[in-house]
Short mmCIF file of C-alpha atoms in Angstrom, two decimals:
data_model
loop_
_atom_site.label_atom_id
_atom_site.label_comp_id
_atom_site.label_asym_id
_atom_site.label_seq_id
_atom_site.Cartn_x
_atom_site.Cartn_y
_atom_site.Cartn_z
CA MET F 1 -12.79 8.85 -8.51
CA SER F 2 -10.13 6.35 -9.41
CA PHE F 3 -6.93 7.56 -11.02
CA THR F 4 -7.04 7.45 -14.82
CA LYS F 5 -3.73 7.79 -16.56
CA ALA F 6 -3.72 10.41 -19.32
CA THR F 7 -2.78 9.05 -22.74
CA THR F 8 -2.69 12.27 -24.76
CA LEU F 9 -0.47 15.33 -24.32
CA ILE F 10 -1.18 18.58 -26.17
CA LEU F 11 1.51 21.26 -26.00
CA ASP F 12 1.65 24.86 -27.09
CA LEU F 13 4.59 25.82 -29.32
CA GLY F 14 5.29 29.46 -28.48
CA ASP F 15 6.75 30.06 -24.99
CA VAL F 16 6.43 26.37 -24.15
CA LEU F 17 8.45 24.43 -26.71
CA PHE F 18 9.96 27.50 -28.37
CA SER F 19 10.64 31.01 -27.14
CA TRP F 20 11.33 34.26 -28.92
CA SER F 21 11.93 37.80 -27.87
CA PRO F 22 9.86 40.78 -29.10
CA HIS F 23 12.84 43.04 -28.35
CA THR F 24 14.13 43.74 -31.82
CA GLU F 25 16.59 46.32 -33.09
CA THR F 26 13.97 48.14 -35.16
CA SER F 27 12.27 51.34 -34.18
CA ILE F 28 9.11 49.44 -33.20
CA PRO F 29 8.92 49.48 -29.39
CA PRO F 30 7.94 46.28 -27.52
CA LYS F 31 4.62 47.83 -26.47
CA SER F 32 3.66 48.40 -30.10
CA LEU F 33 4.70 44.88 -31.07
CA LYS F 34 2.50 43.50 -28.31
CA ALA F 35 -0.42 45.60 -29.55
CA ILE F 36 0.13 44.29 -33.08
CA LEU F 37 0.11 40.67 -31.91
CA SER F 38 -3.15 41.29 -30.00
CA SER F 39 -4.91 42.99 -32.90
CA PRO F 40 -7.79 41.53 -34.96
CA ILE F 41 -5.56 41.87 -38.02
CA TRP F 42 -3.00 39.48 -36.56
CA ALA F 43 -5.77 37.12 -35.48
CA ASP F 44 -7.02 36.94 -39.05
CA TYR F 45 -3.46 36.33 -40.23
CA GLU F 46 -2.97 33.44 -37.78
CA CYS F 47 -6.30 31.93 -38.84
CA GLY F 48 -5.19 31.90 -42.47
CA LEU F 49 -7.81 34.45 -43.54
CA ILE F 50 -5.33 36.93 -45.01
CA THR F 51 -1.88 36.68 -46.52
CA GLN F 52 1.30 37.92 -44.91
CA GLN F 53 1.41 40.81 -47.39
CA ASP F 54 -2.16 41.84 -46.54
CA CYS F 55 -1.42 41.51 -42.83
CA TYR F 56 1.66 43.75 -42.92
CA GLY F 57 -0.14 46.29 -45.11
CA ARG F 58 -3.11 46.58 -42.76
CA ILE F 59 -0.84 46.81 -39.72
CA SER F 60 1.11 49.57 -41.44
CA ASN F 61 -2.09 51.53 -42.02
CA GLU F 62 -3.47 51.03 -38.50
CA PHE F 63 -0.27 51.56 -36.51
CA HIS F 64 1.42 54.02 -38.91
CA ILE F 65 4.57 51.94 -39.25
CA PRO F 66 6.29 51.39 -42.61
CA THR F 67 5.66 47.92 -44.04
CA ALA F 68 9.37 47.25 -44.52
CA GLU F 69 10.02 47.98 -40.86
CA ILE F 70 7.24 45.60 -39.80
CA ALA F 71 8.64 42.85 -41.98
CA GLU F 72 12.15 43.39 -40.63
CA ALA F 73 10.92 43.31 -37.02
CA PHE F 74 9.19 39.97 -37.45
CA ASN F 75 12.08 38.51 -39.42
CA GLN F 76 14.38 39.30 -36.51
CA ALA F 77 11.83 37.89 -34.05
CA ARG F 78 11.74 34.62 -36.01
CA ASP F 79 15.52 34.48 -36.06
CA SER F 80 15.55 34.73 -32.26
CA LEU F 81 13.41 31.60 -31.84
CA GLU F 82 15.06 28.89 -29.75
CA SER F 83 13.76 25.46 -28.87
CA ASN F 84 13.24 24.49 -25.25
CA ASP F 85 15.52 21.45 -25.40
CA GLU F 86 14.93 20.49 -21.77
CA MET F 87 11.18 20.39 -22.35
CA LEU F 88 11.54 18.43 -25.58
CA SER F 89 13.85 15.90 -23.89
CA PHE F 90 11.38 15.50 -21.04
CA VAL F 91 8.49 14.82 -23.41
CA ARG F 92 10.64 12.37 -25.39
CA GLU F 93 11.45 10.51 -22.17
CA LEU F 94 7.77 10.29 -21.21
CA LYS F 95 6.84 8.99 -24.63
CA GLN F 96 9.57 6.34 -24.55
CA GLN F 97 8.55 5.23 -21.06
CA SER F 98 4.90 4.89 -22.11
CA ASP F 99 5.56 1.91 -24.42
CA GLY F 100 3.67 3.60 -27.23
CA GLN F 101 0.64 4.54 -25.13
CA LEU F 102 1.29 8.30 -24.95
CA ARG F 103 0.38 10.42 -27.98
CA VAL F 104 1.91 13.88 -28.23
CA TYR F 105 0.48 16.79 -30.23
CA ALA F 106 1.28 20.46 -30.66
CA MET F 107 -1.47 23.07 -30.89
CA SER F 108 -0.46 26.62 -31.71
CA ASN F 109 -1.76 30.00 -32.77
CA ILE F 110 0.58 30.51 -35.72
CA SER F 111 0.35 31.64 -39.35
CA ARG F 112 1.40 29.39 -42.22
CA PRO F 113 4.54 31.41 -43.11
CA ASP F 114 5.65 31.53 -39.47
CA TYR F 115 5.07 27.79 -39.01
CA GLU F 116 6.96 26.96 -42.19
CA TYR F 117 9.87 29.02 -40.87
CA LEU F 118 9.63 27.37 -37.46
CA ARG F 119 9.99 23.92 -39.02
CA THR F 120 13.46 24.93 -40.25
CA LYS F 121 14.61 25.29 -36.64
CA PRO F 122 16.62 22.39 -35.20
CA ALA F 123 14.15 20.35 -33.16
CA ASP F 124 12.93 16.76 -33.06
CA TRP F 125 9.66 17.17 -34.92
CA SER F 126 9.21 13.39 -35.06
CA LEU F 127 8.27 13.64 -31.40
CA PHE F 128 4.80 14.86 -32.39
CA ASP F 129 2.07 12.61 -33.69
CA LYS F 130 0.68 15.74 -35.35
CA VAL F 131 0.96 19.52 -35.17
CA TYR F 132 -2.24 21.60 -35.26
CA THR F 133 -1.99 25.23 -36.32
CA SER F 134 -4.60 27.96 -36.17
CA ALA F 135 -3.93 28.62 -39.86
CA ASP F 136 -5.11 25.11 -40.79
CA ALA F 137 -8.01 25.07 -38.33
CA GLY F 138 -9.24 28.57 -39.16
CA GLU F 139 -9.61 29.07 -35.40
CA ARG F 140 -7.42 30.44 -32.61
CA LYS F 141 -7.06 29.68 -28.93
CA PRO F 142 -8.86 30.41 -26.67
CA ASN F 143 -11.84 30.12 -29.05
CA LEU F 144 -13.60 26.83 -28.43
CA GLY F 145 -13.76 25.91 -32.10
CA PHE F 146 -10.02 25.23 -32.23
CA TYR F 147 -10.28 22.77 -29.32
CA ARG F 148 -13.22 20.97 -30.93
CA TYR F 149 -11.27 20.78 -34.19
CA VAL F 150 -8.33 19.07 -32.46
CA LEU F 151 -10.38 16.77 -30.21
CA ASP F 152 -12.50 15.59 -33.14
CA ASP F 153 -9.42 14.86 -35.23
CA ILE F 154 -7.53 12.91 -32.55
CA ALA F 155 -10.72 11.16 -31.37
CA ALA F 156 -9.71 11.47 -27.72
CA ASP F 157 -11.77 11.54 -24.57
CA PRO F 158 -11.00 15.01 -23.14
CA ARG F 159 -10.57 13.46 -19.69
CA SER F 160 -7.57 11.53 -20.99
CA VAL F 161 -5.89 14.67 -22.36
CA VAL F 162 -3.28 16.90 -20.70
CA PHE F 163 -3.14 20.40 -22.18
CA VAL F 164 -0.14 22.69 -21.54
CA ASP F 165 -0.09 26.36 -22.48
CA ASP F 166 1.54 29.51 -21.13
CA LYS F 167 -1.68 31.53 -21.27
CA PRO F 168 -4.23 30.91 -18.47
CA GLU F 169 -7.17 31.77 -20.73
CA ASN F 170 -6.15 29.04 -23.17
CA VAL F 171 -5.86 26.55 -20.31
CA LEU F 172 -9.27 27.57 -18.99
CA SER F 173 -10.88 26.78 -22.36
CA ALA F 174 -9.19 23.37 -22.37
CA ARG F 175 -10.43 22.63 -18.87
CA SER F 176 -13.96 23.56 -19.91
CA PHE F 177 -13.89 20.52 -22.20
CA GLY F 178 -12.74 18.26 -19.35
CA MET F 179 -9.05 18.27 -20.25
CA ARG F 180 -6.43 18.46 -17.50
CA GLY F 181 -5.03 21.93 -17.98
CA ILE F 182 -1.55 22.98 -16.86
CA VAL F 183 -0.35 26.58 -17.04
CA PHE F 184 3.27 26.68 -18.17
CA ASP F 185 4.80 29.00 -15.59
CA ASP F 186 7.46 27.20 -13.55
CA GLN F 187 9.07 24.47 -15.66
CA LYS F 188 9.97 22.21 -12.75
CA ARG F 189 6.41 22.35 -11.44
CA VAL F 190 5.06 21.70 -14.93
CA PHE F 191 7.29 18.63 -15.34
CA GLN F 192 5.96 17.23 -12.07
CA ALA F 193 2.34 17.93 -13.02
CA ILE F 194 2.69 16.29 -16.45
CA ARG F 195 4.44 13.23 -15.06
CA ASN F 196 1.80 12.87 -12.37
CA ALA F 197 -0.91 12.92 -15.04
CA VAL F 198 0.57 10.50 -17.58
CA GLN F 199 2.27 7.90 -15.37
CA ASP F 200 0.82 5.44 -12.85
CA PRO F 201 1.27 6.98 -9.37
CA VAL F 202 1.20 3.65 -7.54
CA GLN F 203 3.78 2.06 -9.79
CA ARG F 204 6.07 5.08 -9.41
CA ALA F 205 5.56 5.14 -5.63
CA ARG F 206 6.38 1.44 -5.25
CA SER F 207 9.50 1.97 -7.31
CA TYR F 208 10.50 4.78 -4.95
CA LEU F 209 10.05 2.55 -1.90
CA GLN F 210 12.02 -0.30 -3.46
CA SER F 211 14.83 2.03 -4.55
CA ASN F 212 15.14 3.34 -0.99
CA ALA F 213 14.56 0.08 0.89
CA LYS F 214 16.16 0.03 4.36
CA LEU F 215 16.94 3.74 3.94
CA LEU F 216 13.48 5.17 4.63
CA HIS F 217 14.60 7.12 7.68
CA SER F 218 12.77 10.01 9.30
CA VAL F 219 13.85 13.64 9.22
CA THR F 220 13.29 16.51 11.61
CA SER F 221 12.07 19.99 10.80
CA ASN F 222 15.50 21.37 11.77
CA GLY F 223 17.40 19.14 9.34
CA TYR F 224 18.44 16.01 11.24
CA THR F 225 18.11 12.45 9.96
CA LEU F 226 16.46 10.35 12.61
CA LYS F 227 16.59 6.56 12.87
CA GLU F 228 13.52 5.50 14.80
CA ASN F 229 11.22 2.51 15.05
CA PHE F 230 7.75 4.04 14.95
CA ALA F 231 7.68 5.08 11.29
CA GLN F 232 9.32 1.80 10.29
CA LEU F 233 6.53 -0.12 12.01
CA LEU F 234 3.86 1.90 10.21
CA ILE F 235 5.60 1.40 6.84
CA LEU F 236 5.66 -2.34 7.59
CA GLU F 237 1.97 -2.25 8.46
CA ALA F 238 1.11 -0.29 5.31
CA THR F 239 3.15 -2.40 2.88
CA CYS F 240 3.44 -5.83 4.52
CA ASP F 241 7.00 -5.85 3.18
CA PRO F 242 9.70 -6.38 5.84
CA ASN F 243 12.40 -5.89 3.19
CA LEU F 244 11.61 -2.17 3.05
CA VAL F 245 12.18 -1.35 6.71
CA SER F 246 15.03 -1.22 9.16
CA LEU F 247 13.93 -2.09 12.70
CA VAL F 248 15.72 -2.48 16.00
CA GLU F 249 13.45 -5.13 17.46
CA HIS F 250 12.58 -5.64 21.11
CA GLU F 251 10.95 -8.67 22.65
CA ARG F 252 8.81 -6.73 25.12
CA GLU F 253 8.85 -2.94 25.56
CA TRP F 254 9.96 -0.95 22.50
CA ASN F 255 11.89 2.29 22.30
CA PHE F 256 11.07 5.01 19.79
CA PHE F 257 14.74 5.59 18.96
CA GLN F 258 17.13 3.18 17.28
CA GLY F 259 20.37 3.61 19.17
CA LYS F 260 21.32 6.85 20.85
CA PRO F 261 18.50 9.42 21.12
CA ILE F 262 18.99 12.81 19.49
CA LEU F 263 17.55 16.23 20.35
CA THR F 264 16.43 14.93 23.76
CA THR F 265 17.81 13.41 26.93
CA GLU F 266 20.53 10.78 26.61
CA ALA F 267 18.55 8.29 28.68
CA PHE F 268 15.24 7.88 26.89
CA PRO F 269 12.73 5.33 28.22
CA CYS F 270 10.71 2.86 26.19
CA ASP F 271 7.21 4.11 25.50
CA LEU F 272 3.72 2.61 25.42
CA ASP F 273 2.99 4.16 22.01
CA THR F 274 5.75 2.47 20.01
CA THR F 275 5.27 -0.73 22.00
CA SER F 276 1.53 -0.87 21.28
CA VAL F 277 2.03 -0.40 17.55
CA ALA F 278 4.90 -2.90 17.50
CA LEU F 279 2.90 -5.62 19.25
CA THR F 280 -0.05 -5.18 16.88
CA VAL F 281 2.11 -5.11 13.76
CA THR F 282 4.92 -7.60 14.34
CA GLY F 283 3.10 -10.09 16.53
CA ARG F 284 4.41 -11.75 19.67
CA SER F 285 3.28 -14.71 21.71
CA LYS F 286 0.08 -14.27 23.71
CA GLU F 287 2.07 -14.71 26.88
CA VAL F 288 4.47 -11.89 26.05
CA ILE F 289 1.71 -9.54 24.90
CA SER F 290 -0.37 -10.24 28.00
CA SER F 291 2.63 -9.65 30.23
CA VAL F 292 3.43 -6.33 28.53
CA MET F 293 -0.19 -5.19 28.86
CA ASP F 294 -0.06 -6.05 32.58
CA GLU F 295 2.99 -3.80 32.80
CA MET F 296 1.19 -1.00 30.93
CA LEU F 297 -1.63 -1.00 33.47
CA LYS F 298 0.90 0.17 36.06
CA TYR F 299 1.18 3.43 34.13
CA VAL F 300 -2.38 4.71 34.52
CA ASP F 301 -2.84 7.96 36.41
CA LYS F 302 -5.42 8.80 39.05
CA ASP F 303 -7.85 9.92 36.31
CA GLY F 304 -7.65 6.51 34.70
CA ILE F 305 -5.63 7.79 31.71
CA VAL F 306 -2.81 5.61 30.40
CA GLN F 307 0.54 7.37 30.24
CA THR F 308 3.11 7.63 27.43
CA TYR F 309 6.33 6.26 28.97
CA PHE F 310 7.37 3.26 30.99
CA ASP F 311 8.78 5.74 33.48
CA GLN F 312 6.98 7.07 36.54
CA ARG F 313 9.18 10.16 36.42
CA ARG F 314 7.87 11.13 32.96
CA LEU F 315 4.18 11.52 33.55
CA ARG F 316 2.86 12.53 30.12
CA PHE F 317 -0.32 11.59 28.34
CA ASP F 318 -1.55 12.09 24.80
CA PRO F 319 -4.86 11.04 23.21
CA VAL F 320 -3.14 9.42 20.21
CA VAL F 321 -0.96 7.35 22.52
CA CYS F 322 -4.11 6.39 24.43
CA VAL F 323 -5.82 5.33 21.18
CA ASN F 324 -2.87 3.13 20.20
CA VAL F 325 -2.76 1.47 23.62
CA LEU F 326 -6.52 0.88 23.44
CA THR F 327 -6.06 -0.71 20.00
CA LEU F 328 -3.58 -3.18 21.48
CA PHE F 329 -5.86 -3.99 24.41
CA TYR F 330 -8.97 -4.46 22.26
CA ALA F 331 -6.99 -6.58 19.79
CA ASN F 332 -6.25 -8.92 22.65
CA GLY F 333 -9.68 -8.97 24.27
CA ARG F 334 -8.82 -6.66 27.16
CA GLY F 335 -10.27 -3.34 26.06
CA ASP F 336 -12.60 -3.16 29.02
CA GLU F 337 -9.60 -2.80 31.35
CA LEU F 338 -9.10 0.84 30.33
CA PRO F 339 -12.65 2.24 30.50
CA ARG F 340 -11.69 5.74 31.63
CA THR F 341 -9.03 6.06 28.95
CA PHE F 342 -11.64 5.02 26.37
CA ALA F 343 -14.14 7.52 27.78
CA TRP F 344 -11.56 10.30 27.59
CA VAL F 345 -10.55 9.73 23.95
CA ARG F 346 -14.26 9.63 23.11
CA GLU F 347 -14.65 13.06 24.70
CA VAL F 348 -11.63 14.30 22.74
CA LEU F 349 -13.37 13.08 19.58
CA ILE F 350 -16.76 14.55 20.48
CA ASN F 351 -15.36 17.96 21.47
CA ARG F 352 -12.71 18.13 18.72
CA GLY F 353 -9.88 18.37 21.21
CA TYR F 354 -7.45 17.25 18.49
CA THR F 355 -8.02 20.28 16.23
CA ASP F 356 -4.50 21.70 16.76
CA GLY F 357 -2.80 18.34 16.99
CA THR F 358 -1.71 16.84 20.32
CA ARG F 359 1.37 16.97 22.53
CA TYR F 360 3.26 14.45 20.42
CA TYR F 361 1.35 14.46 17.11
CA ALA F 362 1.40 17.32 14.63
CA THR F 363 -2.02 17.30 12.93
CA PRO F 364 -5.68 16.49 13.55
CA GLU F 365 -5.39 13.73 10.94
CA CYS F 366 -2.95 11.81 13.13
CA PHE F 367 -5.58 11.44 15.84
CA LEU F 368 -8.29 10.52 13.33
CA PHE F 369 -6.07 8.08 11.45
CA PHE F 370 -5.19 6.13 14.58
CA MET F 371 -8.79 6.34 15.74
CA ALA F 372 -9.71 4.61 12.47
CA ARG F 373 -7.28 1.80 13.39
CA LEU F 374 -9.04 1.44 16.72
CA LEU F 375 -12.46 1.33 15.04
CA GLU F 376 -11.34 -1.54 12.82
CA GLN F 377 -10.38 -3.48 15.93
CA ILE F 378 -13.66 -2.91 17.80
CA LYS F 379 -15.99 -3.25 14.80
CA GLY F 380 -19.43 -4.50 15.77
CA THR F 381 -18.99 -3.99 19.52
CA LYS F 382 -20.76 -1.58 21.88
CA ALA F 383 -17.56 0.47 21.94
CA ASP F 384 -17.74 0.72 18.15
CA LEU F 385 -21.33 1.93 18.27
CA SER F 386 -20.38 4.66 20.72
CA LEU F 387 -17.54 5.95 18.52
CA ARG F 388 -18.26 5.27 14.84
CA PRO F 389 -21.16 7.71 14.23
CA ILE F 390 -19.23 10.54 15.90
CA PHE F 391 -16.05 9.61 14.04
CA ARG F 392 -17.90 9.70 10.73
CA GLU F 393 -19.05 13.25 11.41
CA ARG F 394 -15.62 14.40 12.54
CA ILE F 395 -13.70 12.98 9.59
CA GLN F 396 -16.21 14.44 7.13
CA GLU F 397 -15.62 17.85 8.69
CA ARG F 398 -11.96 17.60 7.71
CA ILE F 399 -12.54 16.96 3.99
CA GLY F 400 -11.03 19.77 1.93
CA SER F 401 -9.01 21.23 4.82
CA GLU F 402 -5.43 22.27 4.18
CA GLY F 403 -2.78 19.68 4.88
CA ASP F 404 0.50 18.24 3.71
CA ALA F 405 0.72 14.98 1.79
CA LEU F 406 0.77 12.84 4.94
CA ALA F 407 -2.31 14.54 6.38
CA LEU F 408 -4.15 14.12 3.08
CA ALA F 409 -3.27 10.42 2.83
CA MET F 410 -4.33 9.82 6.42
CA ARG F 411 -7.58 11.69 5.84
CA VAL F 412 -8.44 9.72 2.72
CA LEU F 413 -7.73 6.44 4.53
CA ALA F 414 -9.68 7.43 7.63
CA CYS F 415 -12.63 8.38 5.43
CA ALA F 416 -12.38 5.11 3.51
CA SER F 417 -12.41 3.13 6.76
CA VAL F 418 -16.03 4.23 7.29
CA GLY F 419 -17.05 4.03 3.64
CA ILE F 420 -16.57 7.70 2.70
CA ARG F 421 -14.94 8.46 -0.67
CA ASP F 422 -12.77 11.53 -0.07
CA GLU F 423 -12.12 12.27 -3.73
CA MET F 424 -11.36 15.94 -3.15
CA ASP F 425 -8.32 15.27 -0.98
CA LEU F 426 -7.15 12.39 -3.15
CA ARG F 427 -7.04 14.72 -6.14
CA THR F 428 -4.84 17.11 -4.18
CA LEU F 429 -2.68 14.26 -2.93
CA LEU F 430 -2.02 13.05 -6.47
CA THR F 431 -0.70 16.47 -7.49
CA LEU F 432 1.90 16.35 -4.70
CA GLN F 433 3.73 13.27 -5.94
CA GLN F 434 7.34 14.24 -6.58
CA GLU F 435 9.60 13.56 -9.57
CA ASP F 436 11.22 10.50 -7.95
CA GLY F 437 7.83 8.89 -7.35
CA GLY F 438 7.66 9.50 -3.61
CA TRP F 439 5.73 12.06 -1.62
CA GLY F 440 7.17 14.66 0.72
CA ALA F 441 7.72 13.70 4.34
CA GLY F 442 4.78 15.48 5.96
CA TRP F 443 4.85 16.01 9.72
CA MET F 444 3.75 13.03 11.78
CA TYR F 445 4.87 13.62 15.34
CA LYS F 446 6.95 16.07 17.31
CA TYR F 447 9.16 16.44 20.33
CA GLY F 448 6.87 17.36 23.18
CA SER F 449 9.16 19.94 24.79
CA SER F 450 10.72 21.66 21.75
CA GLY F 451 7.95 21.19 19.19
CA ILE F 452 10.46 20.03 16.54
CA ASN F 453 8.51 18.07 13.94
CA ILE F 454 9.37 14.63 12.57
CA GLY F 455 8.34 13.21 9.19
CA ASN F 456 9.14 10.30 6.93
CA ARG F 457 8.88 10.19 3.13
CA GLY F 458 8.63 6.42 3.11
CA LEU F 459 5.65 6.48 5.45
CA THR F 460 3.88 9.22 3.51
CA THR F 461 4.47 7.33 0.25
CA ALA F 462 3.25 4.02 1.67
CA LEU F 463 0.08 5.62 3.03
CA ALA F 464 -0.47 7.51 -0.24
CA ILE F 465 -0.36 4.19 -2.13
CA ASN F 466 -2.94 2.75 0.24
CA ALA F 467 -5.11 5.85 -0.08
CA ILE F 468 -5.16 5.59 -3.88
CA GLU F 469 -5.95 1.87 -3.78
CA ALA F 470 -8.55 2.30 -1.06
CA LEU F 471 -10.59 4.63 -3.26
CA ASN F 472 -10.02 2.47 -6.33
CA HIS F 473 -11.70 -0.41 -4.49
CA LEU F 474 -14.30 1.53 -2.52
CA PRO F 475 -17.72 1.36 -4.25
CA GLN F 476 -18.61 4.42 -6.25
CA THR F 477 -21.39 6.52 -4.74
CA PRO F 478 -23.47 8.88 -6.88
CA MET F 479 -22.77 12.54 -6.39
CA TYR F 480 -25.06 14.12 -3.81
CA GLN F 481 -27.78 16.17 -5.44
CA PRO F 482 -30.01 18.25 -3.19
CA GLN F 483 -33.73 17.69 -3.12
CA LEU F 484 -35.35 20.54 -4.97
CA PRO F 485 -38.95 21.41 -4.28
CA ILE F 486 -41.47 21.23 -7.08
CA LEU F 487 -42.39 24.81 -7.79
CA LYS F 488 -45.53 25.96 -9.42
CA SER F 489 -45.01 27.72 -12.71
CA TYR F 490 -47.05 30.75 -13.52
CA ARG F 491 -47.63 31.98 -17.04
CA ILE F 492 -47.64 35.76 -17.00
CA SER F 493 -48.92 37.70 -19.95
CA ILE F 494 -50.27 41.10 -20.72
CA VAL F 495 -54.00 40.77 -21.23
CA SER F 496 -56.91 43.06 -21.83
CA PRO F 497 -59.54 43.41 -19.11
CA ASP F 498 -61.93 41.12 -20.94
CA SER F 499 -59.34 38.42 -21.66
CA PRO F 500 -59.77 35.09 -19.85
CA VAL F 501 -57.71 34.62 -16.72
CA VAL F 502 -54.74 32.33 -17.17
CA ALA F 503 -54.72 29.97 -14.20
CA ASP F 504 -51.62 28.60 -12.58
CA ARG F 505 -50.76 25.08 -13.70
CA PRO F 506 -48.22 22.37 -12.95
CA PRO F 507 -44.96 22.81 -14.84
CA SER F 508 -44.27 20.93 -18.03
CA ARG F 509 -41.17 18.73 -18.27
CA ALA F 510 -39.34 21.46 -20.15
CA GLU F 511 -40.45 24.30 -17.88
CA GLY F 512 -40.40 22.84 -14.45
CA HIS F 513 -37.76 21.82 -12.03
CA LYS F 514 -36.76 18.20 -12.04
CA GLN F 515 -36.82 16.43 -8.73
CA HIS F 516 -33.50 15.29 -7.44
CA ARG F 517 -33.09 12.55 -4.92
CA ARG F 518 -30.28 12.15 -2.60
CA ARG F 519 -28.30 9.04 -3.44
CA SER F 520 -26.34 8.11 -1.22
CA SER F 521 -13.51 -5.02 2.79
CA SER F 522 -13.42 -7.53 2.28
CA ALA F 523 -11.16 -8.99 4.99
CA GLY F 524 -7.93 -10.59 3.87
CA GLU F 525 -4.95 -12.09 5.57
CA TRP F 526 -1.79 -10.24 6.43
CA ALA F 527 1.52 -11.24 4.88
CA GLN F 528 2.72 -14.24 6.87
CA GLY F 529 4.92 -13.43 9.85
CA ILE F 530 4.06 -9.72 9.86
CA ARG F 531 0.73 -9.67 11.57
CA LYS F 532 -1.59 -12.08 13.38
CA SER F 533 -4.45 -10.20 14.90
CA PHE F 534 -4.88 -6.70 13.48
CA GLN F 535 -6.25 -5.84 10.04
CA TRP F 536 -6.66 -2.67 8.02
CA PRO F 537 -9.19 -3.01 5.19
CA TRP F 538 -6.98 -1.16 2.68
CA VAL F 539 -3.79 -3.01 3.63
CA ASN F 540 -5.51 -6.20 2.55
CA LEU F 541 -5.53 -4.70 -0.93
CA VAL F 542 -1.76 -4.26 -0.77
CA THR F 543 -1.36 -7.81 0.51
CA ARG F 544 -3.30 -9.19 -2.44
CA VAL F 545 -1.09 -7.28 -4.84
CA ILE F 546 2.08 -8.60 -3.19
CA HIS F 547 0.93 -12.22 -3.21
CA HIS F 548 -0.42 -11.92 -6.75
#
């Protein structure tokens, strides 16, 4: 699946663009009015099969209500109609922003007299390319004939159509044609869903990043803004754009925090995790990198596991930190110097030790995402052969699991790194894009002692862009179809004792089961000055866009 921008919007009139109250001042109670509107008589009226006079007369006979009272009730209901000006303004904005590419239609169950009255209400009817009524079509929603009538007339591919209605059954019918159905329940949510369908998510996301350049700071789950280096480095890696990030650079060892630490001890040591990512992303001289790696080797415990901090008093280890240190070492030809650390992270992968996150990282996807970075660095080596098949199995297990926007983006990217198209999670990720074009922060890492989570909208948005582009450029693979056995067909009939026996025979094309067969990056250069030795396959796509 690659994202296809919708070019057609079909909106219901009643309770979407206009609202009216059934609570009138007549003696007809709301329950009776609802029963009238649900009756076959009213359906015929809305389909233009009977006149208003016939409709009111039949309702009077069936519900034992005087005709004059029925007419008065519906006159008052019409008078109470009010346009949803916020919705109309939103649609007008979308249409203006589309440069003439978005067509807007209305599709409503409404009689001719009621529609003629509705057109007298103050509203911008020029917004619609056309209005389709059940009276003209002779069909009502949710009957499929009405949808066919509209789709044939507008000559639109249903997959390019967004359909909005307040009734779930009407939306279901639209979806059955392949349209993108949205139930009009919460207006804010509906606005987000429509915008996500009709506007380019990557373009909107890039605009968000540019609008917030140098201000893409992290936040904590208890409400603090946190200026730190780690997320900035990952945004830089994902976008290749140093103008977006705000870094406090270090020549050798890097600190997670920029300035004074918060929510932890005042004296906070530099760490191997941030340092490893920094040296693979920003690039330093071989001499400096080699010297820092020599220093890191002093922080390996008796089990051969590399530690988190450049501080012998803070003996902590985490498999994600280990993976990032290994990535640095393999990127510089020294991966074999941490064999027991490598063996341990492999065991974590094999035995799914990451299922509940790690000491410092919030989700399983964090471990798998950084493991994918390591795999890119060791591609084609014996180490790669010992990890990649297991990694493929483990990342496939995660497809469709619950997760926030960051976890979904990481999962899609990790899948793409081994050639798996995770279309299911990309679809969910696309629905989570917010009104301003960015995605929510998502929880990346956490304070080891307190468990307070840390996230960054800029990082989530940058990775979401890469996830979308990764699948856009990953070769399409046919949908898996299970192998079905060829079954013998038997013709069974009632025969007399002296009738000839009907033997079993191979199935005909029409009768039998068809056999189904299972069907099962380019490297580019980093933006100059950002990176020298480490490459992500999907970041190359971003680099090409920037240079283009």
